Short mmCIF file of C-alpha atoms in Angstrom, two decimals:
data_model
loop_
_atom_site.label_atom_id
_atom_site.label_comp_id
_atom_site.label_asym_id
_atom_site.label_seq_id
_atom_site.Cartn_x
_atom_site.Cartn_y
_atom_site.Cartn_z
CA UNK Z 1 -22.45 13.34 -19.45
CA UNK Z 2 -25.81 14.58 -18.37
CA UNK Z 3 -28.46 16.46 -20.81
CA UNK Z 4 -31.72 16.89 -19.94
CA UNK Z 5 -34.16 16.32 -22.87
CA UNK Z 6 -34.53 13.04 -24.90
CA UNK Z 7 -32.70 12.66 -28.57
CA UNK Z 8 -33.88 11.37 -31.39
CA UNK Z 9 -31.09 11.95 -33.84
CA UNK Z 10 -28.36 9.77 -34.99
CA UNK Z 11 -25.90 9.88 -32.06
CA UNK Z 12 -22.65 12.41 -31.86
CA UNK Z 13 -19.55 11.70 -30.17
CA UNK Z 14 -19.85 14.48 -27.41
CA UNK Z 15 -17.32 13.37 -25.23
CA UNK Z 16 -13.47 12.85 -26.97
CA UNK Z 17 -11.03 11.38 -24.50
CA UNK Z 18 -7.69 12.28 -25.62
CA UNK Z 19 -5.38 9.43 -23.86
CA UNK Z 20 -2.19 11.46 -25.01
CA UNK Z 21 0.48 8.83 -23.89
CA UNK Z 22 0.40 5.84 -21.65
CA UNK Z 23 3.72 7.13 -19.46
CA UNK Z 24 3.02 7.43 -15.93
CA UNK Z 25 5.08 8.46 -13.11
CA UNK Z 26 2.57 7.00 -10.75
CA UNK Z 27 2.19 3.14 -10.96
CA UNK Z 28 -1.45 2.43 -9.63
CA UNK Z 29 -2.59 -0.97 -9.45
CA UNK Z 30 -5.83 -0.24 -10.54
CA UNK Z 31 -5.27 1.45 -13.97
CA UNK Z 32 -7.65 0.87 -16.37
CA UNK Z 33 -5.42 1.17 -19.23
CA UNK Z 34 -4.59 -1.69 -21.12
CA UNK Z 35 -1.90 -3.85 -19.96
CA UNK Z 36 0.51 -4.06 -22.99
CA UNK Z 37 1.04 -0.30 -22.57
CA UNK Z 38 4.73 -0.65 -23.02
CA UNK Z 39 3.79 -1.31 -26.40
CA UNK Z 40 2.11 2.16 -27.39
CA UNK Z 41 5.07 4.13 -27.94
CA UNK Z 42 4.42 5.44 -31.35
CA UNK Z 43 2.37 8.50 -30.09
CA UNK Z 44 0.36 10.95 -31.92
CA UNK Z 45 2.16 13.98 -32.90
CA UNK Z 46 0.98 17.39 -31.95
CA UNK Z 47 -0.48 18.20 -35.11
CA UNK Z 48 -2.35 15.37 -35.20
CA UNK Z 49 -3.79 15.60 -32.38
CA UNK Z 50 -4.98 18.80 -33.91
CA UNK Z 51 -6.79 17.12 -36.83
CA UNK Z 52 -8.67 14.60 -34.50
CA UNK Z 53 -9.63 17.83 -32.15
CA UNK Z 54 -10.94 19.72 -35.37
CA UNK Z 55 -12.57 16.38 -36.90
CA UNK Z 56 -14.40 15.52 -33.33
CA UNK Z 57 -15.68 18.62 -33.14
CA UNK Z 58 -17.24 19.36 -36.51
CA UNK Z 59 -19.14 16.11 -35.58
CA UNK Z 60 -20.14 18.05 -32.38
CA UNK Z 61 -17.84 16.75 -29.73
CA UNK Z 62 -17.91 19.47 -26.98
CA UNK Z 63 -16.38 17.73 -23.64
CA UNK Z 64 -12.81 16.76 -24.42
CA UNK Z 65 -10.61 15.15 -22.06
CA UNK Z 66 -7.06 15.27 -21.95
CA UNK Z 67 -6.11 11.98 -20.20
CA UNK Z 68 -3.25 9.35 -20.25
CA UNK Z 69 -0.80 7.90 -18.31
CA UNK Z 70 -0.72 10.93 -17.14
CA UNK Z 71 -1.25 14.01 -19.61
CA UNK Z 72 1.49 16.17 -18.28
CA UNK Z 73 3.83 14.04 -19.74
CA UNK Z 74 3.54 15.52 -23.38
CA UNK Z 75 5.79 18.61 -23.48
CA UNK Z 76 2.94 19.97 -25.97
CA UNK Z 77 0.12 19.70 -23.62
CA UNK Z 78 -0.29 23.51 -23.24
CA UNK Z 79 -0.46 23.65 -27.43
CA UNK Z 80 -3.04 21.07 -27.40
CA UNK Z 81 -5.16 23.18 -24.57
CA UNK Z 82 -5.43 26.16 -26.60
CA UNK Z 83 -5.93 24.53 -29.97
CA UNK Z 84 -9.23 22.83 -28.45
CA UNK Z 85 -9.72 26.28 -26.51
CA UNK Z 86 -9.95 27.96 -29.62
CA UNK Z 87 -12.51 24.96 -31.11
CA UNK Z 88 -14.85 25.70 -28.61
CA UNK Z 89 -14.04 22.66 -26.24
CA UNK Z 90 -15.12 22.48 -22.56
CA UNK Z 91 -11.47 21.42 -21.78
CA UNK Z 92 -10.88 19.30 -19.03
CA UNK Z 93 -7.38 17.86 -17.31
CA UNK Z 94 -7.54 14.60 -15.91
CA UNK Z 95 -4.37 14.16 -13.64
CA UNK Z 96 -2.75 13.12 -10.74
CA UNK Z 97 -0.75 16.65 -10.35
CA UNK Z 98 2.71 14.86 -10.59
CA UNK Z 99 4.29 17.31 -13.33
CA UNK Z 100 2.68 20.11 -12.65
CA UNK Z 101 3.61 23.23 -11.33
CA UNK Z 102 2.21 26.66 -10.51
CA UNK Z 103 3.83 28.05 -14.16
CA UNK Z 104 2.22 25.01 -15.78
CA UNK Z 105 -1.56 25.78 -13.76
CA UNK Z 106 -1.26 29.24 -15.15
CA UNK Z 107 0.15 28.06 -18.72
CA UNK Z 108 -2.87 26.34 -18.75
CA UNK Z 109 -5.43 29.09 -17.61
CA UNK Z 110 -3.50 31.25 -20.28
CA UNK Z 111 -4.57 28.79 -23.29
CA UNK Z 112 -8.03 29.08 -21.97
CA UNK Z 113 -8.18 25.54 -19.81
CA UNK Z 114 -11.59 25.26 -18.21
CA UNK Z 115 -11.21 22.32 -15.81
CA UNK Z 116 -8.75 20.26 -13.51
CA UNK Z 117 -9.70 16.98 -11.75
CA UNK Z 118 -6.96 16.17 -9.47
CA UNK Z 119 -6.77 12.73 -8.44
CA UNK Z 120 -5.71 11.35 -5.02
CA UNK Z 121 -5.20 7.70 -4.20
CA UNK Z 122 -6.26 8.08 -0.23
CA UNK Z 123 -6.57 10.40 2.28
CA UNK Z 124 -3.62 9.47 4.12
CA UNK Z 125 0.01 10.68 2.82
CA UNK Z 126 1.07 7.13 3.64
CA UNK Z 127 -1.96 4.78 1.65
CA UNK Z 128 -1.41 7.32 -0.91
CA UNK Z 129 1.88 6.94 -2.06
CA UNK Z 130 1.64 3.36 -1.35
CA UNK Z 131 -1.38 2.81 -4.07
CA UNK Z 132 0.66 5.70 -6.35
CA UNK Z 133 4.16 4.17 -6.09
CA UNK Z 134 5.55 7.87 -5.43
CA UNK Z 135 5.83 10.01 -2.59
CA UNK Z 136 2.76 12.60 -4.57
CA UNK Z 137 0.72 13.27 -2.08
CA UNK Z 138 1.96 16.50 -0.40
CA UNK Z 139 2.52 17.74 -3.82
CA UNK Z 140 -0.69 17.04 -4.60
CA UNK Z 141 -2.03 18.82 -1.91
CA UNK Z 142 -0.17 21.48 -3.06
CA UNK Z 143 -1.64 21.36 -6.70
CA UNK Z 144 -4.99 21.04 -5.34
CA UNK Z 145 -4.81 24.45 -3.75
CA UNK Z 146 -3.13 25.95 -6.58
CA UNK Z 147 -5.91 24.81 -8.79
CA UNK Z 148 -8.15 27.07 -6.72
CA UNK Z 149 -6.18 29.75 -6.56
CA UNK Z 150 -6.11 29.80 -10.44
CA UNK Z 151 -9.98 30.10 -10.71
CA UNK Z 152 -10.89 26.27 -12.11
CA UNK Z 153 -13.64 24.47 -10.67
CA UNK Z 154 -12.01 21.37 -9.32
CA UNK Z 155 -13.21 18.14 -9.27
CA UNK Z 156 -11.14 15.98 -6.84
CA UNK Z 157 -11.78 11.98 -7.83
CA UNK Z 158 -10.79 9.26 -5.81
CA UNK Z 159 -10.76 5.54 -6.91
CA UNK Z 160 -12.22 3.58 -4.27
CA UNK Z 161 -11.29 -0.57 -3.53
CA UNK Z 162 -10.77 -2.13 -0.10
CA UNK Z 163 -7.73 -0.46 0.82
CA UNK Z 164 -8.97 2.92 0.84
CA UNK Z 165 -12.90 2.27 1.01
CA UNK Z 166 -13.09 2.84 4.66
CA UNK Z 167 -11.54 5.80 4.50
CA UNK Z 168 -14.64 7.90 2.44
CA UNK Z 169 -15.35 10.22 5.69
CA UNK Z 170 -11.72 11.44 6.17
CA UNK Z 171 -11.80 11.56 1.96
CA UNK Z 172 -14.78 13.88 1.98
CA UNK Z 173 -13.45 15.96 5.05
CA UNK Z 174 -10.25 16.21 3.43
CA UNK Z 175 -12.00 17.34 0.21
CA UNK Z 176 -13.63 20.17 1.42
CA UNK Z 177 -10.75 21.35 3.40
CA UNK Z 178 -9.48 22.27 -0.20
CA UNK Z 179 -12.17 23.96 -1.24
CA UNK Z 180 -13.43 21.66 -4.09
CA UNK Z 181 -16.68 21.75 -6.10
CA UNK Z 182 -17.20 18.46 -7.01
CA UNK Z 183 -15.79 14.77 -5.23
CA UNK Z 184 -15.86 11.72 -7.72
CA UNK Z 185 -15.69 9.07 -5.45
CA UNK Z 186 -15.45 6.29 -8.53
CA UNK Z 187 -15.08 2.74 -7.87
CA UNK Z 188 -12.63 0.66 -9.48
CA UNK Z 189 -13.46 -0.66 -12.52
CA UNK Z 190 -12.06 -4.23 -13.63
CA UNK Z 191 -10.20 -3.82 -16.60
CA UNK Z 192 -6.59 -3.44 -17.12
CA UNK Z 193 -4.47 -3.68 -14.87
CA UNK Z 194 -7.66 -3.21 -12.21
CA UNK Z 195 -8.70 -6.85 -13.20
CA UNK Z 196 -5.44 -8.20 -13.21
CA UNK Z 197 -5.32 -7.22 -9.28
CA UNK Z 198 -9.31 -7.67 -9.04
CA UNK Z 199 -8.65 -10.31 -5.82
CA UNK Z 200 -6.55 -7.26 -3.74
CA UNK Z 201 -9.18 -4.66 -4.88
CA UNK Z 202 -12.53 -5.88 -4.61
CA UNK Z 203 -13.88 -4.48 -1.21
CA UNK Z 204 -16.50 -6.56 0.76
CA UNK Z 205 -19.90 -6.14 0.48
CA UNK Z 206 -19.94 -4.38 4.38
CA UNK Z 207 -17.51 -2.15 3.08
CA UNK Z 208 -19.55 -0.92 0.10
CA UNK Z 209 -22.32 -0.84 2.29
CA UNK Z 210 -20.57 1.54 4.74
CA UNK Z 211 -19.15 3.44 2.25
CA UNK Z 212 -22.13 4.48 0.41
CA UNK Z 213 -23.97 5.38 3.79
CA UNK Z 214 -21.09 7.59 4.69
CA UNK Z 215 -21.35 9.35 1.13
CA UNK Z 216 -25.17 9.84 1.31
CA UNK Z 217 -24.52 11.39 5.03
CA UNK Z 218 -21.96 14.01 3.35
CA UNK Z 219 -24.43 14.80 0.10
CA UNK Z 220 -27.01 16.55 2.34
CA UNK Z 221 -24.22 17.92 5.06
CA UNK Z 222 -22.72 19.63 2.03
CA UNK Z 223 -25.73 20.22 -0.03
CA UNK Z 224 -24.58 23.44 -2.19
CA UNK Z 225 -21.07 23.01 -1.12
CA UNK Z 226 -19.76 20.71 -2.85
CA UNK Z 227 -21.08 18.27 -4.90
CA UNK Z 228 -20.23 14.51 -4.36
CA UNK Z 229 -20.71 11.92 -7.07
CA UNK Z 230 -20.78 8.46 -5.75
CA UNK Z 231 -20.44 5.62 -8.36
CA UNK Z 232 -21.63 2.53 -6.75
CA UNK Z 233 -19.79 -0.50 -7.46
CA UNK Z 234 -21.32 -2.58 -9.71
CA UNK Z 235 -19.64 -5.83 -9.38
CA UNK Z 236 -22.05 -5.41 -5.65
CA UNK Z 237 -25.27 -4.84 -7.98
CA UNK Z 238 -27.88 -6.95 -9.87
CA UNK Z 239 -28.18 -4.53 -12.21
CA UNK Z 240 -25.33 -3.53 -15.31
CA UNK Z 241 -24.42 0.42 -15.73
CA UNK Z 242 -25.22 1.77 -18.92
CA UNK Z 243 -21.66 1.70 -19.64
CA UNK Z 244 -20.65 4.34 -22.25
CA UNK Z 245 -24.35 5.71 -22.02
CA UNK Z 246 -24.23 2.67 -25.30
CA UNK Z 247 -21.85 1.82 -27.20
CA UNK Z 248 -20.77 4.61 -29.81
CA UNK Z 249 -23.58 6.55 -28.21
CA UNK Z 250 -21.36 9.37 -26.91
CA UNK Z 251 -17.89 8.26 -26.38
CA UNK Z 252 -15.12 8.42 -28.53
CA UNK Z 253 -11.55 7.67 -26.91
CA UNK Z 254 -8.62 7.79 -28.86
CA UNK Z 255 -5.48 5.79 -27.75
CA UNK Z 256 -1.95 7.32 -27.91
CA UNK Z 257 -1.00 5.59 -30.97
CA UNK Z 258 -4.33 6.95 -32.88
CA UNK Z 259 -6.18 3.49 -32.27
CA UNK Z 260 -10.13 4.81 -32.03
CA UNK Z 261 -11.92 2.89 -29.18
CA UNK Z 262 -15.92 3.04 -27.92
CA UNK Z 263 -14.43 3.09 -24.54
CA UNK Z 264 -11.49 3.13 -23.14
CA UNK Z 265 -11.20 -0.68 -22.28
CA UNK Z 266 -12.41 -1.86 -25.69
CA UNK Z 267 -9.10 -2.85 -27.00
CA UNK Z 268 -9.56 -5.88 -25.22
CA UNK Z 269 -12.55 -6.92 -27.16
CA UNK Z 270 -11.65 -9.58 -29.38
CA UNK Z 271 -12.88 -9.51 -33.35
CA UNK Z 272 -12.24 -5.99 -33.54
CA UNK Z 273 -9.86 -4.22 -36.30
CA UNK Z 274 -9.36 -0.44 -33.77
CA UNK Z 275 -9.28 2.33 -36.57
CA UNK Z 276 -6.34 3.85 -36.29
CA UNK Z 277 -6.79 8.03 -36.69
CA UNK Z 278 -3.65 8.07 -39.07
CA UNK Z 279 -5.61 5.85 -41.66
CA UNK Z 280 -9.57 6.79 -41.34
CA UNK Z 281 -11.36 10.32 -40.57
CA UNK Z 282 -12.97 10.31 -37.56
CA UNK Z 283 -16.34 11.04 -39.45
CA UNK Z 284 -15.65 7.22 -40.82
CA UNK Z 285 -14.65 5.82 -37.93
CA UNK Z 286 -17.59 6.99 -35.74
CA UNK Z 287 -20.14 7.01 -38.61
CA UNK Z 288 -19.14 3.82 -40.80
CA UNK Z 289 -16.53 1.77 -39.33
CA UNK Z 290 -17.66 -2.16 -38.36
CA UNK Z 291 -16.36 -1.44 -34.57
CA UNK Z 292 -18.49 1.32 -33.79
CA UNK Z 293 -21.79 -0.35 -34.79
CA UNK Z 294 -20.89 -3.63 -33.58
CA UNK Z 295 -22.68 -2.83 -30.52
CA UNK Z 296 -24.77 -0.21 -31.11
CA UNK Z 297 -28.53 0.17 -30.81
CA UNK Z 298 -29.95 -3.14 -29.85
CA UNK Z 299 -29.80 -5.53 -33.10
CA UNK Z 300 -26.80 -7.26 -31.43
CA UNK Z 301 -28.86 -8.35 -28.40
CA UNK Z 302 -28.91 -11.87 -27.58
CA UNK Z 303 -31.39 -13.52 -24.56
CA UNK Z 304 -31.82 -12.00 -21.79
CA UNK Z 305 -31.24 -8.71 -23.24
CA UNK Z 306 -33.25 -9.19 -26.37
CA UNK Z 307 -36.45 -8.86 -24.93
CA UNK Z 308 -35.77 -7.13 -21.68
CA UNK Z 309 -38.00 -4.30 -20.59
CA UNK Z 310 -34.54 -2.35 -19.14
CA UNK Z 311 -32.53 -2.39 -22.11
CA UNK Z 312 -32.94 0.93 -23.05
CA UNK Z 313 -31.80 2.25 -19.88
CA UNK Z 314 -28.47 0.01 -19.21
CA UNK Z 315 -27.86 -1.65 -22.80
CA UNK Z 316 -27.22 -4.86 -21.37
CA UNK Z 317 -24.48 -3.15 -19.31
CA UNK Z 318 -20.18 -3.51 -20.51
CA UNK Z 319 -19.44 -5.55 -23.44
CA UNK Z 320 -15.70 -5.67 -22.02
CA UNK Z 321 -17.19 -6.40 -18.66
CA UNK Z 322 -19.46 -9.71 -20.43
CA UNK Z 323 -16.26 -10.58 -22.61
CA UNK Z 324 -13.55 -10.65 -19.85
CA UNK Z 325 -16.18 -12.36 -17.64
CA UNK Z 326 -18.49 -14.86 -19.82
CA UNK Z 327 -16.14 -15.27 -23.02
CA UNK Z 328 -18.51 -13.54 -25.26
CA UNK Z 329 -19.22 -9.84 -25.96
CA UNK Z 330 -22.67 -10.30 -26.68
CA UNK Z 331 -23.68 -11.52 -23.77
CA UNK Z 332 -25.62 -9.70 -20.82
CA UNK Z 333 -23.43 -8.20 -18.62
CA UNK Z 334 -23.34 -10.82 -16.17
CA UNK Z 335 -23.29 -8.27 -13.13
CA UNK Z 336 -26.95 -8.30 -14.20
CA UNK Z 337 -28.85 -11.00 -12.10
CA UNK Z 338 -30.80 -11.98 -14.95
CA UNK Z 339 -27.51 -13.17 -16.52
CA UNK Z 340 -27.17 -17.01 -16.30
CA UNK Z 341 -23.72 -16.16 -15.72
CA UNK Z 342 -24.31 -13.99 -12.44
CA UNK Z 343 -23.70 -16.39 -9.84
CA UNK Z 344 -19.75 -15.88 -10.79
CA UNK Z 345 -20.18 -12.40 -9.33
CA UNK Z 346 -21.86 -13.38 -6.18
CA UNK Z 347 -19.28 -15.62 -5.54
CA UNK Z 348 -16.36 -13.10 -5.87
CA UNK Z 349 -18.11 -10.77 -4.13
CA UNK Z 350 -18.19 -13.67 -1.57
CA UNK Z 351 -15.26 -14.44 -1.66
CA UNK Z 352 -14.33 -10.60 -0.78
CA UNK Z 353 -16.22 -10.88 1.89
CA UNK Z 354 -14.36 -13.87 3.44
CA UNK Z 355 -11.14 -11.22 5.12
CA UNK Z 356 -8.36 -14.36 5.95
CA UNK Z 357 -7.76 -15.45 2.69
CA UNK Z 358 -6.85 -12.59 1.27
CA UNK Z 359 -4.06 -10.81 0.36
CA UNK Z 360 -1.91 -13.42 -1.01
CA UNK Z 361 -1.05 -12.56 -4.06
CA UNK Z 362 1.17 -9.16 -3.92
CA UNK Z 363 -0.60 -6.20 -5.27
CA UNK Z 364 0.84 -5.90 -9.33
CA UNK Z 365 2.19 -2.34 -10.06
CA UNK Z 366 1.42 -0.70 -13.06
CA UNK Z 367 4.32 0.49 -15.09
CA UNK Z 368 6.46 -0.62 -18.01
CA UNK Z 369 8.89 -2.92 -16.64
CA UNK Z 370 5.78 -4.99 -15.82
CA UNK Z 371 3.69 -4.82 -18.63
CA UNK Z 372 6.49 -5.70 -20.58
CA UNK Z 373 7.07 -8.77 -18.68
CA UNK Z 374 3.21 -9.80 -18.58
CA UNK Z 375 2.32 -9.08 -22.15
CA UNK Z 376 5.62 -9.92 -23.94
CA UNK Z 377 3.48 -13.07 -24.98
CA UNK Z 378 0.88 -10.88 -26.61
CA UNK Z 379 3.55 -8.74 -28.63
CA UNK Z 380 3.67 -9.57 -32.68
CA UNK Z 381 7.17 -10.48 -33.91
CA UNK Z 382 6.35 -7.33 -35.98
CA UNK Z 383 5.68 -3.93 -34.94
CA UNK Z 384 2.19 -2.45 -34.27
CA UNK Z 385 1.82 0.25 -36.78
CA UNK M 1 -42.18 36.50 -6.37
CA UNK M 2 -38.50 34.77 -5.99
CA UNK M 3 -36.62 32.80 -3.17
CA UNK M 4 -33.45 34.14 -4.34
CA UNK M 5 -33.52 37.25 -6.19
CA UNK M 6 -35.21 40.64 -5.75
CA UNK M 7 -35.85 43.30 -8.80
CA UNK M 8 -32.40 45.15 -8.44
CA UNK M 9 -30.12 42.21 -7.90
CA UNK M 10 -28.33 41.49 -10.17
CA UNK M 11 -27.28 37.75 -11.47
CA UNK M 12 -24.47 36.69 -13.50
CA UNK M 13 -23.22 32.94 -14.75
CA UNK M 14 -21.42 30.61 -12.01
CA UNK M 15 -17.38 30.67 -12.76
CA UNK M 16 -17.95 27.12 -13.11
CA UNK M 17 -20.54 26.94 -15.92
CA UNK M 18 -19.58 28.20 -19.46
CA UNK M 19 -22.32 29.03 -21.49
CA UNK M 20 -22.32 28.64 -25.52
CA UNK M 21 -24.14 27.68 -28.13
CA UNK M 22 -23.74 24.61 -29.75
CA UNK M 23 -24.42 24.34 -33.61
CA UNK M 24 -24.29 20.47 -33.39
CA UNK M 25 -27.09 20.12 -30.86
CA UNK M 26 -28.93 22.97 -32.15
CA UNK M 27 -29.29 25.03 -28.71
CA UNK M 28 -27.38 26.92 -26.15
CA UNK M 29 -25.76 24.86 -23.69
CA UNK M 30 -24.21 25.10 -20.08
CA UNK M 31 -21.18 23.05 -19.41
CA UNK M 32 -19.49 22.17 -16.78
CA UNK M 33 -16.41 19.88 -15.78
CA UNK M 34 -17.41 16.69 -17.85
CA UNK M 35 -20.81 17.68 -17.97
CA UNK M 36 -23.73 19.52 -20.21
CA UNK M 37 -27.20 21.22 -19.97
CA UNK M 38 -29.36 21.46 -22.56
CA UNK M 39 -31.25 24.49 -22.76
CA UNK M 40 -34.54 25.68 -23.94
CA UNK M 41 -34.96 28.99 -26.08
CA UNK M 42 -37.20 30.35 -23.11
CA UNK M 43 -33.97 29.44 -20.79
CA UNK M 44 -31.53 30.66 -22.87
CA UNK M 45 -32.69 33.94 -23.71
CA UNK M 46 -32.75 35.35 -19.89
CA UNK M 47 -29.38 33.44 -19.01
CA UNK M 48 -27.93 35.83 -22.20
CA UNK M 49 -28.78 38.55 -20.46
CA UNK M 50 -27.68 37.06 -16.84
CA UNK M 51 -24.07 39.02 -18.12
CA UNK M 52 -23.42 40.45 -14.69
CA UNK M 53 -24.15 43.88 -15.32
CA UNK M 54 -28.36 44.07 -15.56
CA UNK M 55 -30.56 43.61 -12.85
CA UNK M 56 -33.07 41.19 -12.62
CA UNK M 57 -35.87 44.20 -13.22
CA UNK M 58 -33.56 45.43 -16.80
CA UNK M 59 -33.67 42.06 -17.61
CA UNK M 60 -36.94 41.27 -17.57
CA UNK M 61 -37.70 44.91 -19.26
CA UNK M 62 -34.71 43.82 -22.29
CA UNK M 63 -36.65 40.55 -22.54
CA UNK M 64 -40.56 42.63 -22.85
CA UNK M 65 -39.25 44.72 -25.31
CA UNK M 66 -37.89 41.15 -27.71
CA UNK M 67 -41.36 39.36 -26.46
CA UNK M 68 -43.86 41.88 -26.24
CA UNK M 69 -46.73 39.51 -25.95
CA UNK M 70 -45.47 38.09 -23.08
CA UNK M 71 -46.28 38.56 -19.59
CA UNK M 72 -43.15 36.99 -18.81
CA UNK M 73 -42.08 38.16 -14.67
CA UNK M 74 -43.34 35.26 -13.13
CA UNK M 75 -41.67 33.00 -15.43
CA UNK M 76 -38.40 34.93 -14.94
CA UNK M 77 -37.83 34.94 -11.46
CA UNK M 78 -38.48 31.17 -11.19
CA UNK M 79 -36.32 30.34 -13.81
CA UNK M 80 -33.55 31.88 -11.77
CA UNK M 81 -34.54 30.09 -8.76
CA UNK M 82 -34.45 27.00 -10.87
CA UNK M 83 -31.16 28.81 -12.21
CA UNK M 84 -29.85 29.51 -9.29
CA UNK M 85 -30.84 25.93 -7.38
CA UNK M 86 -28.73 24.34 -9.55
CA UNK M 87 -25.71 26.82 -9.14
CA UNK M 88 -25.86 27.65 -13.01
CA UNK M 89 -25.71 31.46 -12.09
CA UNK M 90 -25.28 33.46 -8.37
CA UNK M 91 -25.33 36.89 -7.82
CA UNK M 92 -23.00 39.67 -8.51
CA UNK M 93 -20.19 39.86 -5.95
CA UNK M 94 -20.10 43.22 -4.88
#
């Protein structure tokens, strides 16, 4: 989220990301849910979904975002809409479009949605429902223009990795044929099932380079069109994002089984108990539980980040990203090239860059059948509660 | 006096900008998909009154008659060009 003007107060959870269930009818391989979703079946009910809404926003959440999986799946989706309507949420849907229908898009307008963000997996029917799974894209298409027909600003976001990173031109051509306001081109972030497939994914350093050029080009060409967002990839960077804008800085995500996360990759963190929104408020949980200040501010800091002169502007970048990566949450992102752990990105991006050995490992689909067999391991004999 | 907008014209808040205020951060805000603004009391005061129905020149005469004190025209106009640079507000359709 952008604000312009410096704060000096404690921070607020502005943004709530409402992952209402991890079903899917789309089976991308770079998800960045958690693997073991096949385990999250004991969802939040409507009304409690409700009592997080209310709770988020008395602490002054105002961006909500109702994600998954894929949102459409809950039945009570257009309840939820109107219940955060009437809290005075900016309301946003992130989806792919698969379960949707014109009824549904003007449902949705009717309980007072504000936004849609309509993802597409390439710009080409074929790459599309190859990354997807499904054939979605001509519906899609179709949901994309309905969108503007309905009034919504739409955002269209695309996930970018080598498969569809040369294709940014046709993606921004394609873009504004619809009409759209804004174009996330986002890059894939390693987490989930995204790292699990991180050797398919990662695109080469020429690619990135091309890439970005090509988005730059389009910025000015459609300069108070439509406006493009282009997240560079950071794994191709020396320096960490400010992931989260901090950790419990402005982010609160909340799983589908209640867990309460910084972000929503954080349930891979290790030493962490996840507040659960059936046991704690969500004024606890933000204000007083261990998990959200286990990172915040700086006090956690270990060398390099301790004493670095950039810390306040990328807190020493992921703490998922330095966990899965070094073995230890505390330390500097190691995408940052003061990291003594950074020469382990420079040699996968090398090793992206290197085209024949690649590719032999089939891409890993994301849905249940799969998690199930990858994370049976993980699963407690009893059941998550 | 303004790039974009002359005395009768008459400017109203983009479709894709809501505009509230929000007791939490103590000001009015514009937001946007996944976004927010932050606004000023200066700012908000002429983008309450940026309702689609007064002109810029009943605007700035609404905001004399609050402000008295202030010679305020200059200001006005360039915080809709500001306003409408960043596609927070356009003008009426017709």
């Amino acid at each position: 989220m952008t604000t312009n003007g410096s704060d000096t107060s404690p921070p607020k959870p502005l943004w709530l990301l409402a992952e209402l269930t991890y079903k899917c009818p789309l089976q991308c391989p770079y998800c960045s849910n958690p693997m073991d979703i096949a385990r999250y079946t004991d969802e939040l009910s409507t009304e409690e979904w409700i009592r997080v809404f209310k709770e988020a926003r008395a602490l002054g959440a105002v961006q909500l975002g109702f994600s998954g999986g894929e949102a459409l799946v809950r039945k009570d989706l257009e309840i939820l809409i109107a219940e955060a309507h009437k809290l005075g949420y900016y309301t946003n849907l992130l989806t792919s479009g698969v379960g949707m229908d014109e009824a549904r898009i003007r449902a949705f307008k009717q309980a007072g949605l504000d936004h849609i963000q309509v993802s597409f997996q390439a710009s080409s029917e074929e790459l599309n429902n190859y990354i997807a799974g499904n054939n979605s894209f001509e519906h899609k298409l179709e949901m994309a223009r309905l969108v503007k027909k309905y009034d919504y600003p739409m955002v269209l976001c695309f996930v970018l990795h080598r498969h569809n990173e040369d294709q940014v031109e046709q993606i921004l051509e394609m873009s504004h044929a619809l009409e759209a306001d804004y174009v996330e081109l986002a890059t894939t972030q390693y987490y989930g099932w995204a790292l699990h497939n991180r050797e398919q994914l990662i695109p080469s350093q020429a690619q990135v380079e091309a890439a970005e050029a090509v988005a730059h080009r389009y910025q000015e060409k459609y300069k108070g069109k439509m406006r493009i967002f282009y997240v560079v990839p950071d794994y191709h960077e020396a320096r960490p994002k400010a992931c989260m804008n901090g950790w419990g800085a402005v982010f609160l995500t909340i799983a589908p089984d209640g867990t309460a996360l910084p972000c929503h990759a954080a349930s891979e963190l290790p030493g962490l108990t996840f507040p659960n929104v059936r046991d704690h408020s969500i004024e606890w949980i933000w204000n007083d539980s261990n998990d959200f200040n286990k990172f915040r501010g700086f006090g956690w800091m270990k060398e390099p980040c301790r004493d670095c002169s950039e810390k306040e502007k990328d807190f020493g970048g992921c703490r998922c990203q330095a966990y899965l990566l070094t073995g230890d949450a505390t330390n500097a992102d190691p995408v940052c090239s003061k990291s003594p752990h950074h020469e382990q990105m420079v040699k996968l991006v090398n090793q992206a860059n290197m085209e024949p050995k690649r590719d032999t490992a089939p891409l890993v689909f994301r849905n249940m059948r799969n998690s199930k067999k990858l994370t049976a391991h993980k699963w407690p004999t009893t059941s998550k509660a | 006096m303004s790039n974009h907008f002359k005395a009768a014209d008459i400017p109203q808040i983009s479709a894709t900008f809501r505009f509230q205020w929000e007791e939490a951060q103590g000001c009015h805000v514009l937001l946007y998909p996944e976004g927010m603004v932050k606004l000023n009391p200066a700012a908000s005061e002429i983008l309450k009154r940026c309702d689609g129905i007064n002109s810029v020149d009943l605007i700035i005469k609404d905001l004399k008659s609050a402000y008295p004190d202030a010679d305020l025209d200059s200001d006005v106009y360039h915080f809709l060009d500001t306003a409408y640079d960043n596609q927070w507000i356009r003008h009426k359709s017709a």
